[in-house]
XYZ file of C-alpha atoms in Angstrom:
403
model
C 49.562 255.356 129.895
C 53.468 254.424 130.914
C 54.255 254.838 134.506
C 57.411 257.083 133.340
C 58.741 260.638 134.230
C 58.440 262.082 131.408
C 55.015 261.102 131.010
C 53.707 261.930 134.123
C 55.356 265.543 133.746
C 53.717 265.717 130.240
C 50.481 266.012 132.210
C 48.818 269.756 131.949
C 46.701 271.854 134.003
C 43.300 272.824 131.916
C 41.467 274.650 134.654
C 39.586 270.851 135.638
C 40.608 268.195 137.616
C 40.933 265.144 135.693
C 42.471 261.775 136.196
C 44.499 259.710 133.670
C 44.951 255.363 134.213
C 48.139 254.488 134.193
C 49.803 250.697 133.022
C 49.809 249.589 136.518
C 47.194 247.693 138.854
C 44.911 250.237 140.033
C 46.759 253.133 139.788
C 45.935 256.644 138.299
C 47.451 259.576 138.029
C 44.966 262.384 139.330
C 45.543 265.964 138.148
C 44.594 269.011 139.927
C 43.201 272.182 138.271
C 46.705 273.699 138.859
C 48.648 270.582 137.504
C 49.779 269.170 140.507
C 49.880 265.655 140.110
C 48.800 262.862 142.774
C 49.449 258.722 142.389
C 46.077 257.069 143.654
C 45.906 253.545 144.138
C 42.486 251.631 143.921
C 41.488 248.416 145.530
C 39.090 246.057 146.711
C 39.532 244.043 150.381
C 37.169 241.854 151.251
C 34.567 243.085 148.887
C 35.273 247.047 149.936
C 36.652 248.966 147.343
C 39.306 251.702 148.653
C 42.150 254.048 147.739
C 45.113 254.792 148.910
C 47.041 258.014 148.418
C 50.861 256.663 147.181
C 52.119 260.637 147.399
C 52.198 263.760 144.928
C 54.463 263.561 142.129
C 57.185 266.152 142.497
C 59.756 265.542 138.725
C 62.438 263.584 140.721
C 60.627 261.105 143.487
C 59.196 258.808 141.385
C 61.446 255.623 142.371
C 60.116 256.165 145.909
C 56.073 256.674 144.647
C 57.008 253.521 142.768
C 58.311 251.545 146.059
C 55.133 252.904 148.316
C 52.807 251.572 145.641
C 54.641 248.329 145.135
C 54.529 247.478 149.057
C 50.316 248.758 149.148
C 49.606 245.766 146.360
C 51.673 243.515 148.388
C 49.854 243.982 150.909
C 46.667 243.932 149.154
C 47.719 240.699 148.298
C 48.029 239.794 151.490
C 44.936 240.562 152.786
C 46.180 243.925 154.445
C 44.538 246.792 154.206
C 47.586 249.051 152.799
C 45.641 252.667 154.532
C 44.981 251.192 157.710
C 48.299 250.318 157.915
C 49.653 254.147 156.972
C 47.310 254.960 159.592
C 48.649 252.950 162.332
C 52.263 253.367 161.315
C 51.366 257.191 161.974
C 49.548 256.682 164.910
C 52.859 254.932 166.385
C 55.122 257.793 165.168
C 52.916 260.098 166.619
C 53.040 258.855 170.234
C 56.662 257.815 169.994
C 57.180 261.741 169.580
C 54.714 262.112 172.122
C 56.416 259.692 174.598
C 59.801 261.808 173.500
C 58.163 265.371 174.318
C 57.154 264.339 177.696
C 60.355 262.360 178.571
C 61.480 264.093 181.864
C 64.032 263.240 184.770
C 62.200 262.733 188.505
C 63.991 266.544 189.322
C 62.872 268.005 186.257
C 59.576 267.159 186.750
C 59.934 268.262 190.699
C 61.098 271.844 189.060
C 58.380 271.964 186.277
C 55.848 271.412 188.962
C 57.080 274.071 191.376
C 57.069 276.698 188.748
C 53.400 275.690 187.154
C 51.489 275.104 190.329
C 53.412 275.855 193.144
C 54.561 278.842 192.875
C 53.342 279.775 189.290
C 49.633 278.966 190.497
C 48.658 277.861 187.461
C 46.846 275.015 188.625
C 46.697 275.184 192.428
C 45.579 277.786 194.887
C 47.609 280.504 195.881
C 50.580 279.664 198.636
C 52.131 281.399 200.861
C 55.299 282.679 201.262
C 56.332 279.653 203.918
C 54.791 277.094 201.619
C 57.108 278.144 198.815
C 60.100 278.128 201.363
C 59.309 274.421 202.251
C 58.650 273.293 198.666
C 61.214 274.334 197.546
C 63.588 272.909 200.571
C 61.997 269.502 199.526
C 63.014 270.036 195.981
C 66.641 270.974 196.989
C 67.666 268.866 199.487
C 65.065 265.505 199.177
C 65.368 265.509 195.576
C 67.865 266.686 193.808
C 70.553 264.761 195.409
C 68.716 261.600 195.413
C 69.728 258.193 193.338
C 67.062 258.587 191.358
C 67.130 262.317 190.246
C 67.686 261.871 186.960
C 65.715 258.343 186.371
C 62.963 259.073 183.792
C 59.586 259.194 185.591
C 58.323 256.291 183.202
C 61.123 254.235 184.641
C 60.187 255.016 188.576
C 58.524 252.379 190.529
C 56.620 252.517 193.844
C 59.712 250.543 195.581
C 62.249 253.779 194.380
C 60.048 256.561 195.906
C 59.903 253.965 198.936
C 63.791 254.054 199.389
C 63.647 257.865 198.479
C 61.521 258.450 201.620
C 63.461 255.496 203.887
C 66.762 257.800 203.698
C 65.190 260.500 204.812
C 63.406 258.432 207.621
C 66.887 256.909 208.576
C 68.590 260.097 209.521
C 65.629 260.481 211.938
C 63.345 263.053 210.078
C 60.173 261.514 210.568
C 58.309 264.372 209.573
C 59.883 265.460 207.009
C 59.562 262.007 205.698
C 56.056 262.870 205.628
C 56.046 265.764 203.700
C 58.252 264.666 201.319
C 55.839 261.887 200.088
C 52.502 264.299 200.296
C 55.155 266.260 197.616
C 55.748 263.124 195.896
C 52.503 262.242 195.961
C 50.886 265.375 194.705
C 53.345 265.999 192.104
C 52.890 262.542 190.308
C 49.487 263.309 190.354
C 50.063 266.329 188.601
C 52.180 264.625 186.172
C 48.973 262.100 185.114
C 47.009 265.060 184.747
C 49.070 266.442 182.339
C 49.623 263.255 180.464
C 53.415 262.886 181.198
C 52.549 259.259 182.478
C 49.369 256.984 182.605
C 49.763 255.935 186.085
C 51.067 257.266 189.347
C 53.671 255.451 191.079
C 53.271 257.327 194.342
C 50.268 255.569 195.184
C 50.086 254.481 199.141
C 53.466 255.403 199.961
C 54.150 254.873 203.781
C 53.752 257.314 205.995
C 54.759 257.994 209.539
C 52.244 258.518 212.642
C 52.940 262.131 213.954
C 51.818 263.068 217.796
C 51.577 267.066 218.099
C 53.740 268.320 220.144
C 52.234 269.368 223.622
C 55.078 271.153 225.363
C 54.399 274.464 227.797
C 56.773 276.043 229.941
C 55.262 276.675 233.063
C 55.825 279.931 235.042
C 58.670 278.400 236.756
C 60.008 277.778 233.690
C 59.408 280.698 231.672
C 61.566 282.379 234.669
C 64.316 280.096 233.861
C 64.291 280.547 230.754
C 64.384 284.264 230.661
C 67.047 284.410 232.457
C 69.093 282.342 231.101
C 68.879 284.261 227.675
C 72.263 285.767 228.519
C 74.345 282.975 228.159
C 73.926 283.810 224.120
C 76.808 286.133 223.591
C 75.287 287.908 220.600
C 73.059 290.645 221.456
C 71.090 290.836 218.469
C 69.748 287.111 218.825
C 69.314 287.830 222.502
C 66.237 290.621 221.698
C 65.415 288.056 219.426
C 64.553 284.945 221.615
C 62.892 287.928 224.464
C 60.712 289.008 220.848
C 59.522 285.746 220.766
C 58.718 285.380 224.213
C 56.949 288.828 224.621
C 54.738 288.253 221.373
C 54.554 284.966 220.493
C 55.781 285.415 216.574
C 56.971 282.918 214.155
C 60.448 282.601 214.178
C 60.856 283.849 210.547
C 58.289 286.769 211.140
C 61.271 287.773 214.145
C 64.232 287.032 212.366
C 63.313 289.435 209.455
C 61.207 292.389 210.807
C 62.237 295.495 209.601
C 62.151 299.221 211.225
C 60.094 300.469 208.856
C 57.419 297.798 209.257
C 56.761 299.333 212.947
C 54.767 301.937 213.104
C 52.845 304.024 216.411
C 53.621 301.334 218.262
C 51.930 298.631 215.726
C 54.576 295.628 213.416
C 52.714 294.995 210.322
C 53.929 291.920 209.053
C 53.283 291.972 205.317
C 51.692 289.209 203.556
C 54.671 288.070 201.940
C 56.069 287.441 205.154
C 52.992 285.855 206.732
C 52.720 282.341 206.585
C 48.811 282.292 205.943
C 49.741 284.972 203.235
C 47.262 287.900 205.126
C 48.879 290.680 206.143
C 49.206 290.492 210.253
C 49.259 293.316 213.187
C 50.960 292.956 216.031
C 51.310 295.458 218.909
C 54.312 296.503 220.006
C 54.042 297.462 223.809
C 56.403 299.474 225.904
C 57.936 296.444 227.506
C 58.089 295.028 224.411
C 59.544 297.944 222.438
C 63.067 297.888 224.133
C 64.352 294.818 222.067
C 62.612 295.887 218.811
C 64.285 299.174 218.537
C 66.229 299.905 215.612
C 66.866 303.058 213.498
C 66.270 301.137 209.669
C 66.770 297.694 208.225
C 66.591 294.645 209.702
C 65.818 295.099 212.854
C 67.821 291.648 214.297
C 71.013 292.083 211.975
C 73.645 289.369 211.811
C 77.465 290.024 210.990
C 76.610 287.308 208.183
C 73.587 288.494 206.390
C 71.415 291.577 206.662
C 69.286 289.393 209.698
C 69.788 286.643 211.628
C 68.865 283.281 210.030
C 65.588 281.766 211.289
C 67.680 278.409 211.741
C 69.675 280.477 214.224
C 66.474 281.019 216.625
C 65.933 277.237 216.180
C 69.577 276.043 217.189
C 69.947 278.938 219.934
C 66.594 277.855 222.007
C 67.937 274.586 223.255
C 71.333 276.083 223.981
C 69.462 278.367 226.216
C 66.947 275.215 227.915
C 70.171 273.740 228.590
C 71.647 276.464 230.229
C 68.380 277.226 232.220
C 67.818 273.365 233.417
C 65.476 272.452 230.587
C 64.760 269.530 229.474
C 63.132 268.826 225.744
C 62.640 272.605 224.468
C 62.284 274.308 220.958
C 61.891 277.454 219.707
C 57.829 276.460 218.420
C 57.410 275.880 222.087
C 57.707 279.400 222.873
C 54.980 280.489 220.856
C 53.308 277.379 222.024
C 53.558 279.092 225.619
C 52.252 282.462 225.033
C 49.399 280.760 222.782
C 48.271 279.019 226.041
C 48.855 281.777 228.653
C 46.648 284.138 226.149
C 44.332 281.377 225.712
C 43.688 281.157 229.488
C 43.083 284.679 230.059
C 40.849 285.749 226.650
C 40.153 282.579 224.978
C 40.963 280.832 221.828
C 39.481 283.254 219.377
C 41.479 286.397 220.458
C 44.809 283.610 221.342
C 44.257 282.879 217.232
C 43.954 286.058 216.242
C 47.347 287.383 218.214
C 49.318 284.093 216.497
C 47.812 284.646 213.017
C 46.426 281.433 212.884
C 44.662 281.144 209.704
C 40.417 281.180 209.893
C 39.152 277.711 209.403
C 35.424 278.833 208.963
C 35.331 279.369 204.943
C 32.249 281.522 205.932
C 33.930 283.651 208.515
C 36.787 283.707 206.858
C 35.319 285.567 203.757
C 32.746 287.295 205.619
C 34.300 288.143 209.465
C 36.638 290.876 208.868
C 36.800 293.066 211.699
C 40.576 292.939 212.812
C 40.601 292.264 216.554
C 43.209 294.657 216.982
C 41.834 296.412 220.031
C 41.700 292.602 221.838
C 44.867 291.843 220.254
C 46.569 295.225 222.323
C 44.933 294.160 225.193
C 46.070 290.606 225.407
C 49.234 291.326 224.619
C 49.832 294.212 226.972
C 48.224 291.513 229.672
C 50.929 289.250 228.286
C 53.636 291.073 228.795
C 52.753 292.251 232.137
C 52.230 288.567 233.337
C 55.529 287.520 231.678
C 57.053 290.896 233.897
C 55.611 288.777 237.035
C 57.118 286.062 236.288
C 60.800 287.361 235.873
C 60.441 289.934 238.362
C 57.626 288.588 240.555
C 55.486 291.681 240.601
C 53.634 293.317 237.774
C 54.629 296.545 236.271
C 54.068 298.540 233.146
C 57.693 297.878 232.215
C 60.050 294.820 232.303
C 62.928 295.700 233.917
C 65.264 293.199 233.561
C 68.174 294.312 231.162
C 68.312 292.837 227.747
């Protein structure tokens, strides 16, 4: 039979599927039960006989049919086999549109990571509220503005994500340094888990040695401290430094409690405030209580925003060591201090327990869950009569120093 049009749409449907050989090397024309009709091409390669689909006959493609069959018996002739070829020629398509799908810049992948399992969870355990602060701080200002934002993470090396974390190391943020390339690190990871790349290029990145900070005010210095306080002009951050001292808070847990989070003389801090992500109790004691009072909102407000910026606790501290004769103090070392004064008196369980540190027993942890909050009164009502012996060198049930 003619390789022709009108011959090939001259074949009929009878209900069978039949095939008819066509005046061409190995080819046939196979016809469904419907009457759709299929070019086959059949061939032996190195003593295997095979066949090889040329394509379905549609009335108007038949130049092209005729092309794909021509180049299968040339390569017959050559010794190729023509469907291991079609299959290889798709495999390559395939992961070129792979390769495509998954082509992503170095801050689009730092934004698809965030929301999948940072914050989205998807992948990763659940963070808390500080951990999606600080993530996302990385993301912002480590990332996004760097030279290699929007390289292609196939194209990254190991030597860019070195200069990545060298400018932050030259501006003198050593730790930050640090946590930028356990980010860096983590998220490339991710990124060969998810088959966006083969191979990580964050592997053995630098890091920098980090000593702990040891630094405790002494009574002396407490004293100094305290009263130097008053050299900060705005009244609101004033109660807010003497917070810190009298309960030994995170600086964020401070700079946004609200009125209605105190309560019979008891400051829930709610979980989404809480840096271990638990819920947190602190008492509120009647020395304490002067420089929490507030009707509603925020209790520390700020002409600028409905509370004063945790940054602003940060900058203010050292302003107030330098007034006081101070040499080398942050606002971390405050907490620091009461930690170790409570530690003294009660030990490090109940000292934890006041600071919210988070349980690193797994078993007591999901088992221990009695709330300490009688010991937790207690050693901060002892607290806050020490730190009232300190300023005012005698102990009383109430500071008196004005705030």
């Amino acid at each position: 039979m003619e390789l022709s049009k009108k011959n090939l749409k001259s074949l009929q449907a009878t209900g069978t599927r039949y095939e008819e050989q066509l005046d061409a090397p190995g080819l046939i024309a196979r016809v469904s039960a419907k009457g759709e009709v299929v070019l086959v091409y059949r061939y032996s390669l190195n003593g295997h006989r095979s066949k090889f689909t040329v394509g379905s006959f549609v009335g108007s493609n038949l130049d092209v049919l005729k092309q794909i069959y021509n180049d299968a018996l040339s390569a017959v002739s050559s010794g190729i086999d023509p469907q291991a070829k079609r299959v290889q020629e798709r495999r390559e398509v395939e992961e070129a549109r792979f390769e495509d799908s998954n082509a992503r810049s170095l801050i689009q992948l730092a934004d698809e990571y965030y929301e999948n399992c940072i914050h989205g969870n998807n992948f990763c355990r659940q963070n808390s509220p500080k951990t999606l602060r600080d993530k996302k701080g990385i993301i912002n200002r480590e990332i996004r503005h760097s030279k290699i934002a929007n390289r292609n993470i196939k194209d990254i090396t190991r030597s860019d994500l070195i200069q990545l974390l060298m400018v932050v190391n030259n501006r003198g943020a050593k730790v930050m340094a640090n946590r930028v390339r356990a980010f860096v690190s983590s998220m490339f990871n991710w990124a060969v888990d998810i088959s966006y790349i083969a191979v990580s290029p964050a592997v053995r990145l630098p890091s920098n040695g980090e000593i702990s900070r040891t630094r405790v005010l002494n009574s002396s210095e407490v004293k100094k401290f305290w009263d130097a306080i008053d050299v900060i002009e705005n009244k609101d951050q004033q109660c807010a430094i003497r917070a810190l001292l009298l309960t030994g808070q995170r600086r964020n847990e401070i700079a946004t409690v609200e009125a209605h989070e105190i309560e019979d003389g008891w400051w829930t801090i709610p979980e989404e405030k809480s840096k271990n992500g638990k819920a947190h109790r602190v008492y509120i004691s009647n020395e304490a209580w002067p420089y929490f009072w507030n009707d509603e909102g925020y209790v520390f407000k700020s002409s600028r925003a409905n509370h004063i910026n945790r940054s602003t606790l940060t900058h203010i501290v050292p302003e107030i060591a330098e007034a006081a004769g101070l040499e080398d103090v942050r606002c971390h070392d405050l907490r620091r201090t009461v930690a170790t004064f409570i530690q003294g008196q009660f030990q490090s369980a109940v000292m934890d327990k006041v600071l919210n540190h988070q349980e690193q027993n797994r078993v007591t942890a999901a088992y221990g869950l009695y709330d300490f909050d009688k010991e937790k009164k207690a050693a901060l009502i002892w607290w806050n009569n020490k730190l009232n012996e300190i300023v005012n060198g005698r102990t009383s049930k109430v500071i008196s120093i004005a705030a």
